[in-house]
XYZ file of C-alpha atoms in Angstrom:
301
model
C -316.168 -18.058 -79.620
C -316.602 -14.470 -77.642
C -318.013 -15.630 -75.228
C -315.416 -17.731 -74.154
C -312.948 -15.172 -75.071
C -314.644 -13.030 -72.219
C -315.098 -15.448 -69.819
C -310.708 -15.893 -69.695
C -310.176 -12.132 -69.827
C -311.706 -11.456 -66.535
C -310.306 -14.572 -64.605
C -306.587 -12.588 -66.006
C -307.241 -9.408 -64.848
C -308.186 -10.907 -61.485
C -305.217 -13.015 -60.621
C -303.189 -10.644 -61.795
C -304.911 -7.422 -59.875
C -303.904 -8.574 -56.849
C -301.517 -7.585 -54.243
C -298.078 -9.082 -52.867
C -298.246 -9.798 -49.097
C -295.533 -9.734 -46.878
C -294.480 -12.397 -44.693
C -292.337 -10.000 -42.117
C -294.234 -7.061 -41.169
C -290.226 -4.528 -39.356
C -291.687 -3.123 -36.983
C -290.959 1.019 -37.082
C -288.723 3.274 -35.585
C -289.351 5.164 -32.225
C -288.178 8.376 -32.162
C -286.341 9.303 -28.600
C -287.738 12.062 -27.306
C -285.388 15.770 -27.886
C -284.167 16.550 -24.389
C -284.363 20.126 -24.124
C -280.795 22.391 -23.938
C -281.255 23.345 -20.451
C -282.299 20.237 -18.930
C -279.611 18.397 -21.008
C -276.399 21.099 -19.087
C -277.840 19.752 -15.850
C -277.490 16.689 -16.092
C -273.673 17.057 -17.337
C -273.397 19.072 -14.070
C -274.735 16.695 -12.040
C -272.265 14.764 -13.602
C -268.859 16.387 -13.817
C -270.665 17.176 -9.502
C -270.787 13.341 -8.931
C -267.239 12.567 -10.444
C -265.842 14.772 -7.986
C -267.076 13.943 -5.541
C -265.914 10.518 -6.134
C -262.710 12.056 -6.707
C -262.276 14.208 -3.439
C -263.444 11.016 -1.271
C -261.246 7.712 -2.982
C -257.900 10.890 -2.319
C -258.455 10.734 1.671
C -259.136 7.238 1.158
C -256.083 6.481 -0.139
C -254.244 9.165 2.814
C -255.947 6.740 5.888
C -254.881 3.658 4.604
C -251.079 5.036 3.700
C -251.227 6.171 7.928
C -252.077 3.278 8.414
C -249.772 1.571 6.443
C -246.978 3.670 8.113
C -248.094 2.519 11.696
C -248.566 -0.761 11.042
C -244.541 -1.348 9.418
C -244.083 0.849 12.151
C -244.659 -1.076 15.541
C -243.901 -4.057 13.621
C -240.644 -3.188 13.226
C -240.395 -2.418 16.813
C -241.780 -5.590 18.183
C -239.312 -7.395 15.966
C -236.596 -5.442 17.333
C -237.293 -5.969 20.560
C -235.917 -9.672 19.434
C -232.745 -10.871 20.597
C -230.305 -12.491 18.099
C -232.892 -12.063 14.282
C -230.602 -8.655 13.207
C -226.427 -10.157 12.990
C -223.692 -7.730 12.830
C -222.672 -7.065 10.230
C -219.620 -7.291 10.083
C -217.227 -4.406 7.937
C -215.103 -5.914 5.008
C -213.732 -3.243 3.529
C -214.824 -1.925 -0.310
C -212.992 -2.902 -2.495
C -214.233 0.390 -5.015
C -213.128 2.679 -2.596
C -208.691 3.172 -2.503
C -206.768 2.428 0.551
C -205.271 5.892 1.148
C -201.094 5.652 2.414
C -200.049 7.136 5.277
C -198.842 10.340 4.823
C -195.179 11.037 4.790
C -193.245 13.259 7.017
C -191.973 16.443 5.171
C -188.187 15.264 6.867
C -188.217 11.682 5.760
C -187.993 9.903 2.175
C -186.248 10.914 -0.321
C -187.072 14.000 -2.366
C -188.947 14.622 -5.490
C -187.428 14.082 -8.818
C -188.929 17.835 -10.060
C -188.097 20.008 -7.853
C -189.554 22.453 -9.193
C -192.981 21.135 -8.678
C -194.125 20.817 -4.549
C -196.834 19.559 -2.990
C -197.410 22.142 -0.513
C -196.710 25.557 -1.386
C -193.719 27.267 0.618
C -196.218 29.685 1.986
C -194.672 32.214 4.677
C -196.189 31.071 7.814
C -194.567 28.185 6.970
C -191.342 28.778 6.751
C -191.885 31.019 10.048
C -192.002 27.089 11.146
C -188.970 25.121 8.965
C -187.067 27.746 7.895
C -186.171 28.798 4.833
C -186.685 25.182 1.154
C -183.287 23.714 1.197
C -182.210 24.802 -2.581
C -182.734 20.233 -4.658
C -179.356 18.709 -5.234
C -178.072 18.815 -8.271
C -176.686 14.956 -8.850
C -181.794 14.612 -9.665
C -181.627 17.768 -12.388
C -183.319 17.214 -15.018
C -180.657 16.372 -18.070
C -180.735 19.045 -20.525
C -179.128 17.074 -23.699
C -180.834 13.693 -22.559
C -182.194 13.394 -26.275
C -179.017 15.112 -27.869
C -176.566 11.565 -26.109
C -180.021 9.473 -26.414
C -180.081 10.148 -30.549
C -175.547 10.174 -30.773
C -175.900 6.234 -29.130
C -178.036 5.544 -31.677
C -176.128 6.419 -34.798
C -172.889 4.814 -33.156
C -176.117 1.397 -32.998
C -176.116 2.098 -37.391
C -173.755 2.739 -38.274
C -171.779 -0.030 -36.411
C -171.693 -3.451 -38.513
C -174.213 -6.175 -39.218
C -174.281 -8.685 -36.816
C -174.353 -11.660 -38.427
C -177.486 -14.599 -37.450
C -176.592 -18.000 -36.103
C -177.831 -20.779 -37.770
C -177.504 -23.556 -35.097
C -181.215 -24.980 -34.837
C -181.776 -28.330 -34.851
C -184.822 -27.704 -37.585
C -182.596 -26.038 -40.243
C -182.488 -27.866 -43.435
C -178.316 -28.695 -44.484
C -177.133 -26.519 -47.766
C -175.430 -28.867 -50.214
C -173.071 -27.679 -52.095
C -174.045 -29.139 -55.876
C -171.159 -28.519 -58.526
C -170.844 -27.729 -61.525
C -170.783 -31.151 -63.616
C -173.771 -32.144 -61.278
C -176.155 -29.452 -63.628
C -178.151 -30.522 -66.244
C -179.700 -28.906 -69.285
C -182.983 -30.331 -68.296
C -182.294 -27.817 -64.512
C -181.113 -25.385 -67.131
C -183.886 -25.763 -69.006
C -186.125 -25.697 -66.524
C -185.700 -21.494 -65.600
C -188.343 -19.796 -65.378
C -188.089 -16.304 -67.229
C -191.026 -14.739 -66.292
C -193.619 -15.072 -62.927
C -196.413 -16.630 -65.764
C -194.175 -19.422 -65.828
C -194.213 -20.439 -62.354
C -196.292 -23.644 -60.847
C -196.785 -23.651 -57.574
C -196.583 -26.496 -55.301
C -196.697 -27.402 -52.162
C -194.527 -30.598 -52.001
C -192.202 -31.105 -54.493
C -191.901 -27.023 -54.990
C -188.406 -25.359 -53.350
C -188.632 -21.696 -51.934
C -187.219 -18.657 -53.420
C -185.597 -16.408 -50.906
C -186.493 -13.582 -51.711
C -190.222 -13.949 -53.591
C -190.945 -17.019 -50.568
C -193.074 -19.206 -53.431
C -193.483 -22.701 -53.148
C -192.295 -23.554 -57.142
C -190.965 -26.084 -59.449
C -188.567 -24.361 -61.277
C -184.967 -24.250 -61.039
C -183.192 -21.934 -58.300
C -179.620 -21.269 -57.230
C -177.281 -23.463 -54.964
C -174.989 -21.158 -53.320
C -171.518 -22.205 -53.799
C -170.479 -21.174 -49.733
C -170.106 -24.469 -47.380
C -171.621 -22.705 -44.700
C -174.546 -20.952 -46.027
C -177.608 -22.805 -44.176
C -181.272 -23.284 -45.346
C -182.765 -22.049 -48.568
C -181.103 -18.847 -47.861
C -178.739 -19.171 -51.371
C -181.659 -19.898 -54.155
C -183.473 -17.721 -55.929
C -186.078 -18.158 -58.882
C -185.412 -16.553 -61.597
C -187.776 -13.357 -61.938
C -186.209 -12.082 -58.661
C -182.454 -12.585 -59.748
C -182.403 -10.799 -62.545
C -185.029 -7.080 -60.410
C -182.859 -7.151 -57.910
C -179.558 -7.724 -58.130
C -179.434 -8.451 -62.281
C -177.756 -11.798 -62.465
C -178.879 -14.699 -64.332
C -180.288 -18.446 -62.976
C -178.668 -19.964 -66.183
C -174.909 -18.026 -65.183
C -175.277 -18.741 -61.277
C -174.947 -22.350 -61.736
C -173.049 -22.644 -64.007
C -170.055 -20.314 -61.475
C -168.287 -22.586 -59.561
C -167.053 -19.747 -57.153
C -171.160 -18.165 -57.206
C -171.945 -16.841 -53.430
C -175.564 -15.758 -53.326
C -177.229 -12.527 -52.624
C -176.802 -13.170 -48.182
C -173.843 -14.632 -48.239
C -172.749 -11.289 -49.521
C -174.450 -8.770 -47.591
C -176.157 -7.549 -50.553
C -179.551 -9.075 -49.665
C -182.631 -6.677 -50.471
C -185.239 -9.208 -49.443
C -187.686 -8.194 -46.155
C -186.020 -10.657 -43.049
C -182.270 -9.312 -43.619
C -183.422 -5.464 -44.341
C -185.244 -6.028 -41.080
C -182.922 -7.472 -39.476
C -180.214 -5.031 -40.264
C -182.597 -2.660 -38.703
C -184.559 -1.271 -42.021
C -187.503 -0.732 -43.416
C -188.954 -3.994 -46.511
C -188.614 -2.112 -50.051
C -191.672 -3.588 -51.604
C -192.120 -4.307 -54.993
C -188.824 -1.731 -56.048
C -188.205 -2.677 -59.597
C -191.158 -0.289 -61.623
C -189.660 2.647 -59.912
C -185.164 1.509 -59.865
C -186.685 1.077 -63.607
C -188.322 4.287 -63.625
C -185.131 6.163 -62.743
C -182.912 3.912 -65.396
C -181.644 1.400 -63.571
C -181.681 -2.680 -64.252
C -182.191 -3.883 -60.912
C -183.688 -2.372 -57.781
C -179.859 -3.320 -55.941
C -178.425 -0.876 -58.111
C -180.523 1.242 -57.233
C -180.248 1.688 -53.539
C -177.115 1.024 -54.281
C -176.578 4.338 -55.909
């Protein structure tokens, strides 16, 4: 048994002791011999000299080619000029960009300048010897120094005139119907709006207020003036109270009530613009701050 173990152990050792064989062997790197420093400098100098020679040759060739091309072009143009009818004559057209000069007027003809102090040519001594002394400007065309004062007086006279009443003769004007007090029902009085938040906007069934021009469903006033036109006499509750200090209920139950435009106290933007004044805007808060309950009383103070 010991002899068999001894024979098996060398076999194992022989197998483990064999070296590994590589399938491919990579070639070893060849070392390039380094050139000496003086030899490298000589080669660089030769390369730079060759580049300079090439650049000089290129520039000379370029100059020769340009010269030949110019000569060929001049020869071709001289031949083409000899052919008759090849180039049509240019028509002289007036250029749109250059303004046309007006003929200069003589000094004696034509009206005088509006500003006599400003002259186109200075009156020199030699000119006065030829044409004589300068003539004084006419007194009629002198500048009016009081034109602004006269214009201001005319504007003040215009403001003092009574405002002209606008005529409504168009076919599209809504006819005005005076409603008697007997036709006013309790449901209409209950439908009066006392606050802006209570308004209900409706473009189809609503009625327009003359002051705020909003189309809402609440009850508006009715002017008892037969000459009133359109929606001029319709005012909603908040506008009539804040702008004129009146109530819609009292206006509907009053048989002689007239709207503010018919009384000439309307302060809406349209009526004020017609009188030449600017719009007031939301002025009710400023009026209440100064102790007035409506805009009309604040403007009338």
